[in-house]
CSV table of C-alpha atoms in Angstrom, one decimal:
chain,number,residue,atom,x,y,z
A,1,MET,CA,12.3,5.0,15.4
A,2,ASP,CA,13.1,1.3,14.6
A,3,ARG,CA,13.9,1.3,10.9
A,4,LYS,CA,12.1,-2.0,10.4
A,5,ILE,CA,8.9,-0.7,12.0
A,6,ALA,CA,9.2,2.5,10.0
A,7,LYS,CA,9.5,0.5,6.8
A,8,THR,CA,6.5,-1.6,7.6
A,9,LEU,CA,4.5,1.5,8.3
A,10,ILE,CA,5.6,3.2,5.1
A,11,MET,CA,4.9,0.3,2.9
A,12,THR,CA,1.5,-0.3,4.4
A,13,LEU,CA,0.5,3.3,4.0
A,14,LEU,CA,1.9,3.4,0.4
A,15,ILE,CA,-0.1,0.3,-0.5
A,16,GLY,CA,-3.2,1.5,1.3
A,17,THR,CA,-3.0,4.9,-0.2
A,18,THR,CA,-2.6,3.5,-3.7
A,19,ALA,CA,-5.6,1.3,-3.2
A,20,LEU,CA,-7.7,4.1,-1.9
A,21,ALA,CA,-6.7,6.4,-4.6
A,22,GLY,CA,-7.8,3.8,-7.2
A,23,CYS,CA,-11.2,3.5,-5.5
A,24,LEU,CA,-11.6,7.2,-5.2
A,25,GLY,CA,-10.8,7.7,-8.8
A,26,ASN,CA,-14.1,6.2,-9.7
A,27,GLY,CA,-16.1,8.6,-7.6
A,28,ASP,CA,-16.2,12.3,-6.8
A,29,GLU,CA,-12.8,13.9,-7.2
A,30,ASN,CA,-13.5,16.0,-4.1
A,31,ASP,CA,-13.4,12.8,-2.0
A,32,ALA,CA,-9.6,12.8,-2.6
A,33,SER,CA,-9.4,15.5,0.1
A,34,ASP,CA,-9.6,12.7,2.6
A,35,LEU,CA,-6.1,11.7,1.6
A,36,GLU,CA,-4.5,15.2,1.7
A,37,SER,CA,-3.2,14.8,5.3
A,38,LEU,CA,-2.2,12.2,7.9
A,39,VAL,CA,-1.7,12.8,11.6
A,40,ILE,CA,0.5,10.3,13.6
A,41,ALA,CA,0.4,10.1,17.4
A,42,PHE,CA,4.0,10.0,18.4
A,43,SER,CA,6.1,10.5,21.6
A,44,ILE,CA,8.2,13.6,21.0
A,45,LYS,CA,11.2,14.7,23.1
A,46,ASP,CA,12.3,18.3,23.6
A,47,ASP,CA,15.8,17.6,22.3
A,48,TYR,CA,17.4,14.8,20.3
A,49,THR,CA,21.2,14.0,20.6
A,50,ASN,CA,20.9,11.9,17.5
A,51,VAL,CA,19.1,13.8,14.7
A,52,ASP,CA,18.2,10.5,13.0
A,53,GLU,CA,16.0,9.7,16.1
A,54,ASN,CA,13.8,12.8,15.5
A,55,PRO,CA,10.4,11.5,14.4
A,56,GLN,CA,9.9,14.7,12.4
A,57,ARG,CA,12.4,13.4,9.8
A,58,PHE,CA,10.2,10.3,9.5
A,59,ALA,CA,7.1,12.4,9.1
A,60,ASP,CA,8.8,14.5,6.4
A,61,TYR,CA,10.0,11.4,4.6
A,62,LEU,CA,6.6,9.8,4.8
A,63,GLY,CA,5.0,13.0,3.5
A,64,ASP,CA,7.2,13.1,0.5
A,65,ALA,CA,6.6,9.4,-0.2
A,66,LEU,CA,2.8,9.7,0.1
A,67,ASN,CA,2.6,13.1,-1.4
A,68,MET,CA,0.5,14.4,1.4
A,69,ASP,CA,0.9,16.5,4.6
A,70,VAL,CA,2.1,14.3,7.4
A,71,SER,CA,2.2,15.8,10.9
A,72,LEU,CA,2.9,14.5,14.4
A,73,TYR,CA,0.4,14.7,17.3
A,74,PRO,CA,2.6,14.7,20.5
A,75,ILE,CA,1.8,12.2,23.2
A,76,ASP,CA,3.6,11.2,26.3
A,77,SER,CA,2.2,7.7,26.8
A,78,GLU,CA,0.4,4.9,25.0
A,79,GLY,CA,-2.7,5.8,27.0
A,80,ALA,CA,-2.5,9.3,25.4
A,81,ALA,CA,-2.1,7.6,22.0
A,82,LEU,CA,-5.4,5.7,22.6
A,83,GLN,CA,-7.2,8.9,23.5
A,84,ALA,CA,-5.8,10.7,20.5
A,85,LEU,CA,-7.2,8.0,18.2
A,86,ARG,CA,-10.4,7.8,20.2
A,87,PHE,CA,-11.2,11.5,19.9
A,88,GLY,CA,-9.9,12.0,16.3
A,89,ASN,CA,-6.8,14.0,17.2
A,90,ALA,CA,-4.6,11.5,15.3
A,91,ASP,CA,-5.2,9.1,12.4
A,92,ILE,CA,-2.8,6.4,13.3
A,93,ALA,CA,-0.5,5.4,16.2
A,94,LEU,CA,2.2,2.7,16.7
A,95,MET,CA,1.8,1.1,20.1
A,96,ASP,CA,2.5,-2.0,22.2
A,97,GLY,CA,0.2,-5.0,21.7
A,98,GLY,CA,-1.2,-4.6,25.2
A,99,ALA,CA,-2.3,-1.1,24.7
A,100,ALA,CA,-3.7,-2.0,21.2
A,101,TRP,CA,-5.8,-4.7,22.8
A,102,VAL,CA,-7.2,-2.2,25.3
A,103,GLY,CA,-7.9,0.2,22.5
A,104,TRP,CA,-9.7,-2.6,20.5
A,105,GLN,CA,-11.7,-3.7,23.5
A,106,GLN,CA,-12.7,-0.4,24.9
A,107,TYR,CA,-12.8,2.0,22.0
A,108,GLY,CA,-13.2,-0.2,18.9
A,109,LEU,CA,-9.8,0.6,17.4
A,110,GLU,CA,-8.5,-1.7,14.7
A,111,ALA,CA,-5.0,-2.7,13.5
A,112,LEU,CA,-3.7,-1.5,10.1
A,113,ALA,CA,-0.3,-3.4,10.2
A,114,ALA,CA,2.0,-5.2,12.6
A,115,ASP,CA,5.7,-5.3,13.1
A,116,GLN,CA,7.3,-8.5,11.7
A,117,LYS,CA,10.4,-9.9,13.4
A,118,SER,CA,13.5,-10.9,11.5
A,119,ASP,CA,12.4,-14.6,11.7
A,120,GLY,CA,9.0,-13.8,10.3
A,121,ARG,CA,7.1,-13.9,13.6
A,122,THR,CA,4.5,-11.3,14.5
A,123,TYR,CA,4.8,-12.2,18.2
A,124,TYR,CA,7.4,-12.7,20.9
A,125,SER,CA,7.6,-14.9,24.0
A,126,ALA,CA,7.2,-13.2,27.4
A,127,HIS,CA,9.3,-14.2,30.4
A,128,ALA,CA,10.0,-13.3,34.0
A,129,VAL,CA,13.7,-12.6,34.6
A,130,VAL,CA,15.4,-13.1,38.0
A,131,LEU,CA,19.0,-13.2,39.2
A,132,LYS,CA,20.7,-16.6,39.6
A,133,ASP,CA,21.3,-16.1,43.3
A,134,SER,CA,17.7,-15.4,44.2
A,135,GLU,CA,15.3,-17.8,45.9
A,136,ILE,CA,13.0,-17.5,42.9
A,137,ALA,CA,15.8,-18.8,40.6
A,138,ALA,CA,16.6,-21.6,43.1
A,139,ALA,CA,13.0,-22.7,43.1
A,140,HIS,CA,13.1,-22.8,39.3
A,141,LEU,CA,16.4,-24.7,39.0
A,142,ASP,CA,16.0,-27.3,41.8
A,143,ASP,CA,13.9,-29.8,39.8
A,144,ASP,CA,11.6,-30.0,42.8
A,145,PRO,CA,7.9,-29.8,41.7
A,146,SER,CA,6.9,-28.8,45.2
A,147,THR,CA,8.8,-25.5,44.9
A,148,ASP,CA,7.0,-22.9,42.8
A,149,PRO,CA,9.0,-19.9,41.6
A,150,PHE,CA,5.9,-17.9,40.7
A,151,SER,CA,4.4,-18.2,44.2
A,152,LEU,CA,7.6,-16.8,45.6
A,153,MET,CA,7.0,-13.6,43.7
A,154,ALA,CA,4.4,-12.5,46.3
A,155,GLY,CA,5.7,-9.5,48.3
A,156,LYS,CA,8.7,-9.0,46.0
A,157,THR,CA,9.4,-5.8,44.1
A,158,SER,CA,8.5,-6.1,40.4
A,159,CYS,CA,10.0,-4.3,37.4
A,160,HIS,CA,7.5,-3.7,34.7
A,161,THR,CA,8.2,-2.2,31.3
A,162,GLY,CA,5.4,0.3,31.6
A,163,TRP,CA,1.7,0.8,32.1
A,164,LEU,CA,-0.5,-1.7,30.0
A,165,LYS,CA,2.5,-3.2,28.3
A,166,SER,CA,2.1,-6.7,26.9
A,167,ALA,CA,5.0,-8.8,28.0
A,168,GLY,CA,5.9,-6.4,30.8
A,169,MET,CA,2.5,-6.2,32.5
A,170,LEU,CA,-0.7,-7.7,30.9
A,171,LEU,CA,0.6,-11.2,30.2
A,172,PRO,CA,2.4,-11.8,33.5
A,173,MET,CA,-0.5,-10.4,35.5
A,174,GLY,CA,-3.0,-12.4,33.5
A,175,PHE,CA,-0.9,-15.5,34.2
A,176,LEU,CA,-0.7,-14.7,37.9
A,177,ILE,CA,-4.4,-13.9,38.3
A,178,GLY,CA,-5.5,-16.8,36.1
A,179,ASN,CA,-3.5,-19.4,38.0
A,180,GLY,CA,-4.6,-18.1,41.4
A,181,TYR,CA,-1.4,-16.5,42.6
A,182,ALA,CA,-2.8,-12.9,42.6
A,183,ASN,CA,-6.3,-11.6,43.3
A,184,VAL,CA,-7.9,-8.8,41.4
A,185,ILE,CA,-8.3,-5.7,43.6
A,186,GLY,CA,-11.2,-3.5,42.6
A,187,ASP,CA,-13.5,-3.6,39.6
A,188,ALA,CA,-12.2,-6.2,37.2
A,189,ASN,CA,-13.8,-4.3,34.3
A,190,ASP,CA,-11.8,-1.1,35.2
A,191,VAL,CA,-8.3,-1.3,33.8
A,192,GLU,CA,-7.1,1.0,36.6
A,193,SER,CA,-7.7,-1.9,39.1
A,194,LEU,CA,-4.6,-3.5,37.6
A,195,ARG,CA,-2.4,-1.1,39.4
A,196,SER,CA,-3.9,-2.0,42.8
A,197,THR,CA,-3.7,-5.7,41.9
A,198,ILE,CA,0.0,-5.3,41.1
A,199,THR,CA,0.9,-3.5,44.3
A,200,ASN,CA,-1.2,-5.9,46.4
A,201,PHE,CA,0.5,-9.0,45.0
A,202,PHE,CA,4.0,-7.6,44.8
A,203,ASN,CA,4.4,-4.5,47.0
A,204,GLU,CA,4.0,-0.7,46.9
A,205,ASP,CA,7.4,-0.3,45.4
A,206,ALA,CA,6.5,-2.1,42.2
A,207,SER,CA,8.1,-0.2,39.2
A,208,ILE,CA,5.5,0.9,36.7
A,209,PRO,CA,7.5,3.5,34.8
A,210,ASP,CA,6.4,6.3,32.6
A,211,SER,CA,7.9,6.8,29.1
A,212,GLY,CA,11.2,8.6,29.3
A,213,THR,CA,12.1,7.5,32.8
A,214,PRO,CA,15.2,5.3,33.6
A,215,TYR,CA,13.3,2.0,34.1
A,216,TYR,CA,10.9,2.3,31.2
A,217,SER,CA,10.8,-0.4,28.4
A,218,TYR,CA,12.4,-3.8,28.2
A,219,SER,CA,15.9,-2.5,28.9
A,220,GLY,CA,14.6,-0.4,31.8
A,221,ALA,CA,12.9,-3.3,33.4
A,222,VAL,CA,16.1,-5.4,33.3
A,223,LYS,CA,18.1,-2.4,34.5
A,224,CYS,CA,15.7,-2.1,37.4
A,225,LEU,CA,16.5,-5.8,38.3
A,226,SER,CA,20.3,-5.4,37.6
A,227,GLU,CA,20.6,-2.4,39.9
A,228,GLY,CA,18.9,-4.1,42.8
A,229,VAL,CA,15.8,-1.9,42.7
A,230,GLY,CA,13.5,-4.9,41.9
A,231,ASP,CA,13.5,-8.7,42.4
A,232,VAL,CA,11.9,-9.8,39.2
A,233,ALA,CA,11.7,-8.1,35.7
A,234,PHE,CA,9.1,-8.9,33.0
A,235,ALA,CA,10.5,-8.8,29.5
A,236,LYS,CA,10.6,-10.8,26.3
A,237,ASP,CA,12.8,-13.7,25.1
A,238,SER,CA,15.4,-11.7,23.4
A,239,THR,CA,15.8,-8.8,25.9
A,240,ILE,CA,18.8,-10.2,27.9
A,241,ASN,CA,20.8,-11.2,24.8
A,242,ALA,CA,20.0,-7.9,23.0
A,243,TYR,CA,21.3,-5.6,25.8
A,244,CYS,CA,23.7,-7.8,27.8
A,245,GLY,CA,24.8,-10.6,25.5
A,246,ASN,CA,26.9,-9.0,22.8
A,247,GLU,CA,30.1,-10.8,21.8
A,248,ASP,CA,31.9,-7.5,22.3
A,249,ALA,CA,31.1,-6.8,26.0
A,250,SER,CA,31.8,-3.1,25.5
A,251,ALA,CA,28.6,-3.0,23.4
A,252,ASN,CA,26.5,-4.1,26.3
A,253,GLU,CA,24.6,-1.6,28.4
A,254,ALA,CA,26.7,-0.1,31.3
A,255,TRP,CA,24.3,-1.6,33.9
A,256,CYS,CA,24.5,-5.1,32.6
A,257,LEU,CA,25.6,-8.0,34.8
A,258,PRO,CA,27.2,-11.1,33.3
A,259,GLU,CA,24.7,-12.7,31.0
A,260,SER,CA,24.8,-15.9,33.0
A,261,ASP,CA,23.5,-14.0,36.1
A,262,TYR,CA,20.1,-13.7,34.5
A,263,ILE,CA,17.6,-16.6,34.7
A,264,LEU,CA,14.5,-16.7,32.5
A,265,LEU,CA,11.5,-18.5,34.0
A,266,PRO,CA,9.3,-20.5,31.7
A,267,SER,CA,7.3,-18.4,29.3
A,268,TYR,CA,3.8,-17.3,30.5
A,269,GLY,CA,2.6,-16.6,26.9
A,270,ASN,CA,3.3,-15.0,23.6
A,271,ALA,CA,2.7,-11.2,23.0
A,272,PRO,CA,1.7,-9.8,19.6
A,273,SER,CA,4.2,-7.5,18.0
A,274,HIS,CA,3.6,-3.8,17.9
A,275,PRO,CA,0.7,-2.8,15.6
A,276,VAL,CA,-0.2,0.4,13.8
A,277,MET,CA,-3.7,1.2,15.1
A,278,TYR,CA,-6.5,3.5,13.7
A,279,ASN,CA,-10.0,4.4,14.5
A,280,PRO,CA,-12.4,3.1,11.8
């Protein structure tokens, strides 16, 4: 659990609970039962090597801070988190902005709070990342307007951060479709058509990892690229520096190549930071 995200969530809930308690105090005291428990949809592992990463500790702390019973509803994907909110199995869930958008569009979910970056932003820039010796990088760096790096992605193997992720899937595919590089395969109103669209434009080996697998998340997408599994990774502006750009090289991930080996293509948009969603 990112401590900054946890703090945002705790403070929002504390403020919200205090406000609600004040309103409830003017009415029937029995209505206060609505605030006696809170269920958070959260991805839970079978074992944690670092006890501080165990979300149950966060739930216990939050329960003490809010003076209510806080429990975790186990989920294994953000799609499952959406369903947990949709069917009332959980009260809130923290998720990627892309999944949150799908939840808002399809199920009427709303945002309670959003993660704020250290520089005050509630968004980040999304980029495609390639290796400097690739033809895509050459097309980007040659200052020739007739060579288009994005068109060269067709048929290549893509490394996404996960299913329905903002910077890792929705934004790049929206850019590629909107600019005529890729064609929608299937019903455009069915979110599952995105999978077919990806494999049709890139290839059948496109990496769309599940949570907990080696190539999941921003680090996983760049790992996929670094290990030669894919030709292009989709990540955010700070990903390479965060995992492979430490002044102390020993602090970099083991799979990292030299930072100069990675080339970021021009941003194809900004992604909203991770929100806390609920079902009104």
